PDB file of C-alpha atoms in Angstrom:
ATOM      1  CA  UNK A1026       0.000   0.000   0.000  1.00 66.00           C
ATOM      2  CA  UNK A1027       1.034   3.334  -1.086  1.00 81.00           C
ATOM      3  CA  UNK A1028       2.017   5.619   1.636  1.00 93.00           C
ATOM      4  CA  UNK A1029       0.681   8.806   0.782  1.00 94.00           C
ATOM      5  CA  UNK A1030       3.179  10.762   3.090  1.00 96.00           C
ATOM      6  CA  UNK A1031       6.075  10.032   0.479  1.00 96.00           C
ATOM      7  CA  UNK A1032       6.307  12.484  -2.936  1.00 96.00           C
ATOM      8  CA  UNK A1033       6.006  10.486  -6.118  1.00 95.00           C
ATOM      9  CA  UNK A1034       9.472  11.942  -6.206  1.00 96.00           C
ATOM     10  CA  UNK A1035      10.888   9.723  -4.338  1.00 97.00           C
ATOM     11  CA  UNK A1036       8.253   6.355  -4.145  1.00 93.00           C
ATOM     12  CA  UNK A1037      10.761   4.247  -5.942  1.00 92.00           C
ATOM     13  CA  UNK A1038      14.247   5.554  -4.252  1.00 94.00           C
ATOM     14  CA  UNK A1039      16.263   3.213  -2.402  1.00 95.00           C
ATOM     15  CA  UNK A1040      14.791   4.076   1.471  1.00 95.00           C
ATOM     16  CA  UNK A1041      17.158   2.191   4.088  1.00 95.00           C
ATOM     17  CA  UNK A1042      15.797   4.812   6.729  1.00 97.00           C
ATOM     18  CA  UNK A1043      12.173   6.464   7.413  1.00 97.00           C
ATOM     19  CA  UNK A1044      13.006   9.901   9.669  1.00 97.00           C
ATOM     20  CA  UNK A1045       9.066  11.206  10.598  1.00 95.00           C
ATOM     21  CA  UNK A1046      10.717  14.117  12.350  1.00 95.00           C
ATOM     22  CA  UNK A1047      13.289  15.916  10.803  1.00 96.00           C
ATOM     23  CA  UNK A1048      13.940  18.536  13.377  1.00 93.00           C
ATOM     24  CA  UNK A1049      15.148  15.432  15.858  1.00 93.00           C
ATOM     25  CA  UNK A1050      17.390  14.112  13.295  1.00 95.00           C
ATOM     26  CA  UNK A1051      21.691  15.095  13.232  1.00 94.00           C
ATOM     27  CA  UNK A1052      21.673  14.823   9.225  1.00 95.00           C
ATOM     28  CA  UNK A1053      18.384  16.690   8.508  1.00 96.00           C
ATOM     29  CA  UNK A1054      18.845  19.454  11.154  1.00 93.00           C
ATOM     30  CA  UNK A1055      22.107  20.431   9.897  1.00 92.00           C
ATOM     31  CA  UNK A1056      20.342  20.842   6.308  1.00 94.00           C
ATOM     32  CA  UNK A1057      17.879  22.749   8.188  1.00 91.00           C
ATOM     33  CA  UNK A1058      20.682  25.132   9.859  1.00 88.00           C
ATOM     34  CA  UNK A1059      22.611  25.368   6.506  1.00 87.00           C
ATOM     35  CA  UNK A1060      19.570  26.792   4.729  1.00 84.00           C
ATOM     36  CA  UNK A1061      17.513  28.695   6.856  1.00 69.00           C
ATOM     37  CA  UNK A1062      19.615  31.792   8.058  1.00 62.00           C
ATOM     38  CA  UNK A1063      17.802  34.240   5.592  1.00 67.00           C
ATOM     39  CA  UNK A1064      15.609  36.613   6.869  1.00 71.00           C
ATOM     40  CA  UNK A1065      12.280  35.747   5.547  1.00 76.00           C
ATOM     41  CA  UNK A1066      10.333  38.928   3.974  1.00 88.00           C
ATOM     42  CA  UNK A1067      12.124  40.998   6.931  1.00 92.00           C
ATOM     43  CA  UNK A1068      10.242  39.049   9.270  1.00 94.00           C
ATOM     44  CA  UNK A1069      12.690  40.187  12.357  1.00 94.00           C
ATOM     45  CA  UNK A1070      12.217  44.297  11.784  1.00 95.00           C
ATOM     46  CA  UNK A1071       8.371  43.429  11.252  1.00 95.00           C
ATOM     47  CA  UNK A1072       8.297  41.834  14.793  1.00 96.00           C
ATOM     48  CA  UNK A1073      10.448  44.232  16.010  1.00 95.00           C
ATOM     49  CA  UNK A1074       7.727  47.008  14.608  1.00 96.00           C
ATOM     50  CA  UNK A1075       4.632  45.004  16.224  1.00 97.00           C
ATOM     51  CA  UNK A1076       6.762  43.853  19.585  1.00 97.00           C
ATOM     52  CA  UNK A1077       3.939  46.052  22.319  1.00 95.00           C
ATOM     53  CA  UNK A1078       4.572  43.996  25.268  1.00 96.00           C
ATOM     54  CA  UNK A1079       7.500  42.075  27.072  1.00 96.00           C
ATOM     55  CA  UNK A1080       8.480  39.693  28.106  1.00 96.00           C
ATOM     56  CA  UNK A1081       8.298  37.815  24.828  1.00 98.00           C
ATOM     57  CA  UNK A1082       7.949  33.870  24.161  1.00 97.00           C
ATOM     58  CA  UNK A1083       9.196  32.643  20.613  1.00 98.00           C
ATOM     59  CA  UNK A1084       7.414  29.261  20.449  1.00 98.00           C
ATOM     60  CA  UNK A1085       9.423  26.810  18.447  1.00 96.00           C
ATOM     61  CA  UNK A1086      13.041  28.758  18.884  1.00 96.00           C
ATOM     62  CA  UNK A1087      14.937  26.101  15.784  1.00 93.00           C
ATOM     63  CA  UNK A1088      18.519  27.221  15.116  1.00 92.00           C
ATOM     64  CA  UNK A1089      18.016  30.482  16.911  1.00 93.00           C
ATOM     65  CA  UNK A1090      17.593  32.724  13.116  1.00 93.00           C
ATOM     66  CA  UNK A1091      15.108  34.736  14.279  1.00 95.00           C
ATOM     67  CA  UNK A1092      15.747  34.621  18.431  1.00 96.00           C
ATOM     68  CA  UNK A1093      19.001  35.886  18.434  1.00 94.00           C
ATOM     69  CA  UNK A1094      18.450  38.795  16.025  1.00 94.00           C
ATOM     70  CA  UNK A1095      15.841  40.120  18.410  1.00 96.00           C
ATOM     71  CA  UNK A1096      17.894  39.233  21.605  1.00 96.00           C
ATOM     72  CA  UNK A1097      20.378  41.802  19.656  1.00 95.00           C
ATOM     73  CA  UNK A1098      17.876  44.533  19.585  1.00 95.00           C
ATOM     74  CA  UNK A1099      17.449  44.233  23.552  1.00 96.00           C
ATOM     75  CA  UNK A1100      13.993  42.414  23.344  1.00 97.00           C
ATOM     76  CA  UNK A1101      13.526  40.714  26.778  1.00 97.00           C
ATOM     77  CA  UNK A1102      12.659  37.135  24.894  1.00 97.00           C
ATOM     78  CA  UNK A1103      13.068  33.977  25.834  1.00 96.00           C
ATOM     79  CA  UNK A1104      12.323  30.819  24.000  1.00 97.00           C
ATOM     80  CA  UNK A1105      10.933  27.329  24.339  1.00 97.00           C
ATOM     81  CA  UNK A1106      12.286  24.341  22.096  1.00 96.00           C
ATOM     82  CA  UNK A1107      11.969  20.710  22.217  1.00 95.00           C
ATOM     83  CA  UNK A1108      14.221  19.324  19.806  1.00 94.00           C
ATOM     84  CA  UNK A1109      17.953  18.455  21.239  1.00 93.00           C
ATOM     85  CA  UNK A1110      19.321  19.009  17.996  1.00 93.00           C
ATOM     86  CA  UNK A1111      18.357  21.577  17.055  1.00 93.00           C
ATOM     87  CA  UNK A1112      19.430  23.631  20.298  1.00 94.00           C
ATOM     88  CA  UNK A1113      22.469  21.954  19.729  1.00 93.00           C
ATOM     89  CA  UNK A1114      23.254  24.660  16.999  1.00 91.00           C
ATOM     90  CA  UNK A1115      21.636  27.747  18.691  1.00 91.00           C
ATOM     91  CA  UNK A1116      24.769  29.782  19.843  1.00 88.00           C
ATOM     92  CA  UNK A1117      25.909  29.170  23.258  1.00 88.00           C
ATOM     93  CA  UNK A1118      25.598  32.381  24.933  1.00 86.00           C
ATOM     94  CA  UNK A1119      21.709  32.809  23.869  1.00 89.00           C
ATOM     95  CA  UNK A1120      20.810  29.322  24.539  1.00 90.00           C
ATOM     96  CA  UNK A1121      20.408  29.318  28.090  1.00 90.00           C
ATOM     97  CA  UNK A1122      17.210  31.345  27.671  1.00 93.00           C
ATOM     98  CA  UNK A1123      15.595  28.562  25.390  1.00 96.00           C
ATOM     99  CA  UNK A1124      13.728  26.037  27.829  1.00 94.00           C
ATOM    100  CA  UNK A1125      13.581  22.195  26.176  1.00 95.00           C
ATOM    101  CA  UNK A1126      10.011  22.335  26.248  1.00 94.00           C
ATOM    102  CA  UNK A1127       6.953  21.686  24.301  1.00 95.00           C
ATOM    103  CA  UNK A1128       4.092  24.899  23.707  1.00 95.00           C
ATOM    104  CA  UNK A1129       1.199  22.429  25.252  1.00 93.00           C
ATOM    105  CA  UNK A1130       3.664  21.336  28.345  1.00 93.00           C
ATOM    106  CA  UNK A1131       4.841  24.737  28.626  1.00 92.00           C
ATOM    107  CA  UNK A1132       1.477  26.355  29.417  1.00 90.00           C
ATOM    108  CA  UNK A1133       0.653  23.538  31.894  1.00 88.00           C
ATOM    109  CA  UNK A1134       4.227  24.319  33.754  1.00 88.00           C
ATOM    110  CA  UNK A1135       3.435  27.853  33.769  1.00 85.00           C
ATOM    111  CA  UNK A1136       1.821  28.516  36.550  1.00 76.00           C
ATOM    112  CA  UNK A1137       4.402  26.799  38.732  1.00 72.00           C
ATOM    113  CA  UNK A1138       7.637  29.104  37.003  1.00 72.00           C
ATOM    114  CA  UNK A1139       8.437  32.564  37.821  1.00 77.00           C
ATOM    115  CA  UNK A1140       5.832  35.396  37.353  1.00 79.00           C
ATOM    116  CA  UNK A1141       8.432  37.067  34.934  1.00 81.00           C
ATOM    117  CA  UNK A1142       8.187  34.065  32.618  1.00 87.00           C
ATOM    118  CA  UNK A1143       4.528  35.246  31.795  1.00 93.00           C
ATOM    119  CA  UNK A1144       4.996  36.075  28.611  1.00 96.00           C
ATOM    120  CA  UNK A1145       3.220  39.269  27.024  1.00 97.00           C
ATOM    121  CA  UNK A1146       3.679  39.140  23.212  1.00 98.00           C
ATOM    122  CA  UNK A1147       4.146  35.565  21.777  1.00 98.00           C
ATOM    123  CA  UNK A1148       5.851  34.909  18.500  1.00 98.00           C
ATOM    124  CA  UNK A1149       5.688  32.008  16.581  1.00 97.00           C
ATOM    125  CA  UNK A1150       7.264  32.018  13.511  1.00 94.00           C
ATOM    126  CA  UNK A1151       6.394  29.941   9.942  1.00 93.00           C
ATOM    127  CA  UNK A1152       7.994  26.760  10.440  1.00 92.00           C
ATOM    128  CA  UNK A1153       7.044  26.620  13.458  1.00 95.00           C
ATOM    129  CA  UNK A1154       3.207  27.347  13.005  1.00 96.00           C
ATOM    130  CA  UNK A1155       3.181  24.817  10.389  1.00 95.00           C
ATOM    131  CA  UNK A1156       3.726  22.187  12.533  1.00 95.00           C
ATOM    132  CA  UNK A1157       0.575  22.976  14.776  1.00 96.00           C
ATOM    133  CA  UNK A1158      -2.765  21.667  13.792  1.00 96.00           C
ATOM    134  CA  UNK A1159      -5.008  25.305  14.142  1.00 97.00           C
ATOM    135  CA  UNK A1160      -7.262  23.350  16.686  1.00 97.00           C
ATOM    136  CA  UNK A1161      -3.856  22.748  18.753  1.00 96.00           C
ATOM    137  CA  UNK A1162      -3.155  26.807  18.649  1.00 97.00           C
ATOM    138  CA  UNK A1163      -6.809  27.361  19.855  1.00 97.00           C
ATOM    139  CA  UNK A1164      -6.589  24.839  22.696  1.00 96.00           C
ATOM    140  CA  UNK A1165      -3.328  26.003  23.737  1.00 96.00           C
ATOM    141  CA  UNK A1166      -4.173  29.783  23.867  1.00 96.00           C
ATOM    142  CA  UNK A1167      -7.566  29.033  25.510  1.00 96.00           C
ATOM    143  CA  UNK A1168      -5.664  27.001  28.007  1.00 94.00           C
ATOM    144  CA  UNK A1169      -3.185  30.504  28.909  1.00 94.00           C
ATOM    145  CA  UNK A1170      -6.888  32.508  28.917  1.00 94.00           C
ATOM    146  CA  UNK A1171      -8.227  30.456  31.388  1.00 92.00           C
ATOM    147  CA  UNK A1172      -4.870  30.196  33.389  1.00 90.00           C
ATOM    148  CA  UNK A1173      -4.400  34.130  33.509  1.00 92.00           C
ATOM    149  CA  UNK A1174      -7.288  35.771  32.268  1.00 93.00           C
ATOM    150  CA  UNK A1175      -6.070  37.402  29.699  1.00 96.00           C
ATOM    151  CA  UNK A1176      -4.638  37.028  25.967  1.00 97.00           C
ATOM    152  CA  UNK A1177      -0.798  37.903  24.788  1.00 97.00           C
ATOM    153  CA  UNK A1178      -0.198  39.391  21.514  1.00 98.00           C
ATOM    154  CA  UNK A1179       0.546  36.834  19.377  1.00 98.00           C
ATOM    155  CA  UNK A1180       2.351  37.148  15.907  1.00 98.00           C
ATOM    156  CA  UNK A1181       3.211  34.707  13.641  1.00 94.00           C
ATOM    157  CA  UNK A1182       3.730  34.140   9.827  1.00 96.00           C
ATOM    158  CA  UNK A1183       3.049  31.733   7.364  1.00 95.00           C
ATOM    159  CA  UNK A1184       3.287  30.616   3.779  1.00 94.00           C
ATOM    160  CA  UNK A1185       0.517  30.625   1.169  1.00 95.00           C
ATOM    161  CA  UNK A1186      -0.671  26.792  -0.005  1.00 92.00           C
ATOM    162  CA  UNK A1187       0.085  28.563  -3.863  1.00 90.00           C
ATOM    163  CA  UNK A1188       3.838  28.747  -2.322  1.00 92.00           C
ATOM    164  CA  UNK A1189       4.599  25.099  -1.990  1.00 91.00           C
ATOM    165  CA  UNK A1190       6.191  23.357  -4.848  1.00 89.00           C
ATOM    166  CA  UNK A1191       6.192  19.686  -5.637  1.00 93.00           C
ATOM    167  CA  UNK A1192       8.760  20.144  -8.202  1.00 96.00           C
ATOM    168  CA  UNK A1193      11.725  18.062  -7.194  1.00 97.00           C
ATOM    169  CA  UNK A1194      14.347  20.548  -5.795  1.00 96.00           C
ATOM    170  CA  UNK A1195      18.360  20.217  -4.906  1.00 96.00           C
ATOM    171  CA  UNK A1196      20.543  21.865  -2.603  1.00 95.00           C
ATOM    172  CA  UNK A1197      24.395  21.192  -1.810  1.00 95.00           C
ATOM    173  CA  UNK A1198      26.014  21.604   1.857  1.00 93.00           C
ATOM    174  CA  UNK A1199      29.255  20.688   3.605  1.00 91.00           C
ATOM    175  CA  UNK A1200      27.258  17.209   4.304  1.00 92.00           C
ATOM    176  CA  UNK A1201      26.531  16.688   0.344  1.00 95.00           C
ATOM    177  CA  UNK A1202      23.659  16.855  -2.358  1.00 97.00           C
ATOM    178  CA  UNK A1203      19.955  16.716  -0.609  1.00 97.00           C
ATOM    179  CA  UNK A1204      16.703  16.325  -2.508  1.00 97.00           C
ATOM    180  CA  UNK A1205      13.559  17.729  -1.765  1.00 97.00           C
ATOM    181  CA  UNK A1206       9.884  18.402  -2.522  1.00 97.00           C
ATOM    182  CA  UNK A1207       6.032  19.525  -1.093  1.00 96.00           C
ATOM    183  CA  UNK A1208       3.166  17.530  -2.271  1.00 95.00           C
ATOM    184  CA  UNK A1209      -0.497  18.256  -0.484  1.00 94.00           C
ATOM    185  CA  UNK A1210      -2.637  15.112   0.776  1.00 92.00           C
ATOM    186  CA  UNK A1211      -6.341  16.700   1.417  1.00 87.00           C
ATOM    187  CA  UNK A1212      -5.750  19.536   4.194  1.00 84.00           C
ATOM    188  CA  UNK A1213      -1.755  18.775   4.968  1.00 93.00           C
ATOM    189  CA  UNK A1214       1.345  19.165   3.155  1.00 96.00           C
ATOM    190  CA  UNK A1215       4.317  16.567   3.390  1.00 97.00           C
ATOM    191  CA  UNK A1216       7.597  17.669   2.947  1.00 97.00           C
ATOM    192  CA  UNK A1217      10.297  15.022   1.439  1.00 98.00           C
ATOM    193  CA  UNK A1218      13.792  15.364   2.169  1.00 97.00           C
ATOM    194  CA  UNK A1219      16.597  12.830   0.876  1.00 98.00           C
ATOM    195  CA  UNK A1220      19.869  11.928   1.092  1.00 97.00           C
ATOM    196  CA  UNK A1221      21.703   8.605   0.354  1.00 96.00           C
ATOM    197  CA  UNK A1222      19.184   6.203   1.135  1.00 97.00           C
ATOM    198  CA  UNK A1223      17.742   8.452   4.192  1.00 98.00           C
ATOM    199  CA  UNK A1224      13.915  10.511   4.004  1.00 98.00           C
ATOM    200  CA  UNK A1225      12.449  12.754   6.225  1.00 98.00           C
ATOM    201  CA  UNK A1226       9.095  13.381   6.130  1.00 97.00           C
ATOM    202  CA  UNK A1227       7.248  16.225   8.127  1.00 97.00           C
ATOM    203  CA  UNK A1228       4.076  17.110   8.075  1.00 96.00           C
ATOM    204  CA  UNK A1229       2.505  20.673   8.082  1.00 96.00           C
ATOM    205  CA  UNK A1230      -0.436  22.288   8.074  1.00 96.00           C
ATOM    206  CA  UNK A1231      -2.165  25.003   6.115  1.00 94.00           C
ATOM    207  CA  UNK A1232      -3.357  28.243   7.278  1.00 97.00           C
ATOM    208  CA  UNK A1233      -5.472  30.441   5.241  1.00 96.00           C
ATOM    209  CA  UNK A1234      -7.070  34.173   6.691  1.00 97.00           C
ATOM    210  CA  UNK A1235     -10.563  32.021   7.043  1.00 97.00           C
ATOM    211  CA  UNK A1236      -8.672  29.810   9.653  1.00 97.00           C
ATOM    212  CA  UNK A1237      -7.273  33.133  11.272  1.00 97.00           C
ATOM    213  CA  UNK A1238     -10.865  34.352  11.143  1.00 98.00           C
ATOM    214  CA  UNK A1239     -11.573  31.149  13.268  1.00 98.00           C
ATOM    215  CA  UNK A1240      -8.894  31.337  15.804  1.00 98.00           C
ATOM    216  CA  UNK A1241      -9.854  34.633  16.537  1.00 98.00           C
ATOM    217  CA  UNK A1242     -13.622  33.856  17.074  1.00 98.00           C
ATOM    218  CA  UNK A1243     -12.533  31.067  19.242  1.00 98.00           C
ATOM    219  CA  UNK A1244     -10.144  33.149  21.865  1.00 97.00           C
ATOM    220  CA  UNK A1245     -12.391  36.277  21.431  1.00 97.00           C
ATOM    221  CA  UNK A1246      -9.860  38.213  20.383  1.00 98.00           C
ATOM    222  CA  UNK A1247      -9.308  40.840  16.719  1.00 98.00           C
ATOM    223  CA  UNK A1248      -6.554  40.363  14.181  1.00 97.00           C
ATOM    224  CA  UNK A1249      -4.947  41.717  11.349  1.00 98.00           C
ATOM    225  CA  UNK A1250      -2.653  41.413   8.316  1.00 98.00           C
ATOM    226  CA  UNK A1251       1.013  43.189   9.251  1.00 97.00           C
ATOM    227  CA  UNK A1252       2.330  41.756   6.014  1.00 97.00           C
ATOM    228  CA  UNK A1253       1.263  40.029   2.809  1.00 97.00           C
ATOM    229  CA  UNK A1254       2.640  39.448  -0.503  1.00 95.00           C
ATOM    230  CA  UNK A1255       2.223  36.697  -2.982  1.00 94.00           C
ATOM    231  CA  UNK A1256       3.311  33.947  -1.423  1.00 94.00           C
ATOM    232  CA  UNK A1257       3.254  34.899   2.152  1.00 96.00           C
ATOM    233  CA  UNK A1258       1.789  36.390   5.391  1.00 97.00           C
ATOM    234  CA  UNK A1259       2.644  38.133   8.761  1.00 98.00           C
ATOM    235  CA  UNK A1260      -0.538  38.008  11.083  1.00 98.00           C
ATOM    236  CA  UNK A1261      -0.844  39.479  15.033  1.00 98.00           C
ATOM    237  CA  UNK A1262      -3.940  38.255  17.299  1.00 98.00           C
ATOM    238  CA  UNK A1263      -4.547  40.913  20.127  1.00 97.00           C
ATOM    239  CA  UNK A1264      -7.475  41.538  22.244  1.00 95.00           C
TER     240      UNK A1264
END
């Protein structure tokens, strides 16, 4: 039986090893840290713009890209990831303000950490949206409502469904050639990545302004568009 997780691309490669989460794995979150260092649409000055409230929680912190530009511009920010690896190449004297953590478990913990840890403003950048079912967000952010009666800012960006490619796609590192592609299965997109006999496969999950529309019934709360361009937008929640 077909599994429909794995590009067409890539169906009839040689697989030796199934990785189902690439931001876990040495090989694939080196790729990850080799290629994502750009600033994405000027997504740091556009937080930096919409930034109200502090202290600031960047859920999903990756390689650091975006955390330790806005550590640089004095934001009081702190950070919650829960991949090992992918700490493992944040820079060492920002990374002691990243808790190993998960956004559901953090909320629980919450209430037992310091009062300063409340964050204000919450940031959540694309990849890491992606990975969060929208009925996830809602529970989560209902959960820190009931806890503390009240709503953070929350900003966070994401890529248009007409950005995703399935076109087979290459990039060389230090670590060699890697293949990759998107391909859509009803409401979620897979993305493929190989090298020598090794696939990743990670599954995200599409936003649209309707689904903003319904997170924002849900909590209660307005939003609007900071950003938007063909292939792309920058959205803030706020009560």
């Amino acid at each position: 039986m077909k599994d429909y997780r794995i590009s067409e691309w890539f169906i009839n490669k040689p697989i030796r090893t199934l990785v189902e989460d690439i931001y876990a794995d040495t090989t694939f979150s080196l790729f990850y840290d080799n290629v994502g260092q750009n600033d994405i649409y000027n997504d740091i000055n556009r937080y930096c713009v919409e930034i109200r409230q502090e202290p600031v929680l960047e859920v999903g912190t990756g390689n650091g890209r975006v955390f330790k530009e806005l550590v640089k511009r004095n934001i009081n920010i702190y950070g919650i990831e829960p991949s090992k690896e992918m700490l493992n190449l944040m820079e060492a004297g920002i990374k002691q303000n990243v808790y190993k953590e998960t956004f559901e478990s953090f909320i629980e913990n919450l209430v037992t950490k310091e009062a300063y840890l409340i964050p204000k403003t919450i940031i959540i950048p694309a990849t890491s949206i992606s990975l969060f079912q929208p009925v996830n967000i809602i529970n989560n952010l209902k959960s820190f409502q009931k806890r503390f009666n009240f709503l953070p800012d929350i900003i966070f960006d994401f890529n248009k469904i007409s950005s995703f490619s399935d076109d087979l796609q290459y990039h060389y590192t230090d670590e060699g050639k890697f293949y990759f592609s998107n391909h859509i299965h009803q409401d979620e997109i897979f993305y493929n990545i190989y090298k020598d006999g090794k696939l990743g496969v990670s599954k995200k999950y599409i936003y649209n302004l309707e689904i903003i529309d319904d997170i924002s019934s849900n909590l209660n709360c307005n939003f609007k568009v900071i950003f938007e361009n063909e292939n792309y937008y920058m959205v803030k929640l706020y009560e």
